[in-house]
XYZ file of C-alpha atoms in Angstrom:
52
model
C 147.494 109.798 73.679
C 148.248 109.533 77.291
C 146.239 112.333 77.578
C 143.154 111.319 76.074
C 142.971 107.999 77.974
C 143.678 110.757 81.474
C 140.720 112.835 80.045
C 138.284 109.314 79.602
C 139.865 108.715 83.050
C 139.108 111.842 84.525
C 135.528 111.908 83.012
C 134.977 107.801 84.428
C 135.548 109.059 87.779
C 133.473 112.201 87.856
C 129.933 111.508 87.809
C 131.036 109.191 90.848
C 131.984 112.225 92.626
C 129.299 114.042 91.770
C 127.238 110.942 92.959
C 127.798 110.237 96.337
C 127.774 113.893 96.904
C 124.053 113.872 95.877
C 123.352 110.740 97.849
C 125.415 112.108 101.181
C 122.633 115.240 100.767
C 120.005 113.494 101.233
C 121.021 110.538 103.820
C 122.751 113.903 106.108
C 119.257 115.932 104.995
C 117.057 112.308 106.281
C 118.629 111.739 108.899
C 118.152 115.296 110.737
C 114.799 114.897 109.974
C 115.177 111.903 112.066
C 116.555 113.427 115.022
C 114.673 116.383 114.771
C 111.645 114.234 114.888
C 112.771 111.734 118.190
C 113.898 115.810 119.932
C 110.408 117.169 119.434
C 109.100 113.470 120.280
C 110.843 113.682 123.621
C 110.079 116.531 123.801
C 106.434 116.244 123.836
C 106.832 113.317 126.128
C 108.536 114.693 128.286
C 105.626 118.034 128.789
C 102.920 115.726 129.102
C 104.359 114.039 131.673
C 105.007 117.401 133.380
C 101.456 117.576 132.543
C 99.297 115.313 134.412
């Protein structure tokens, strides 16, 4: 009987880990894109400042 409850508890905990993993991947991807765009924007700004 205890094994059944252990399996149920494991099944209930498992989707949360998968959901948080997907959220973490999406958040890291969005942060990476954001900082890449900031870096590109700063590069263009510096280039325009030197160009004239």
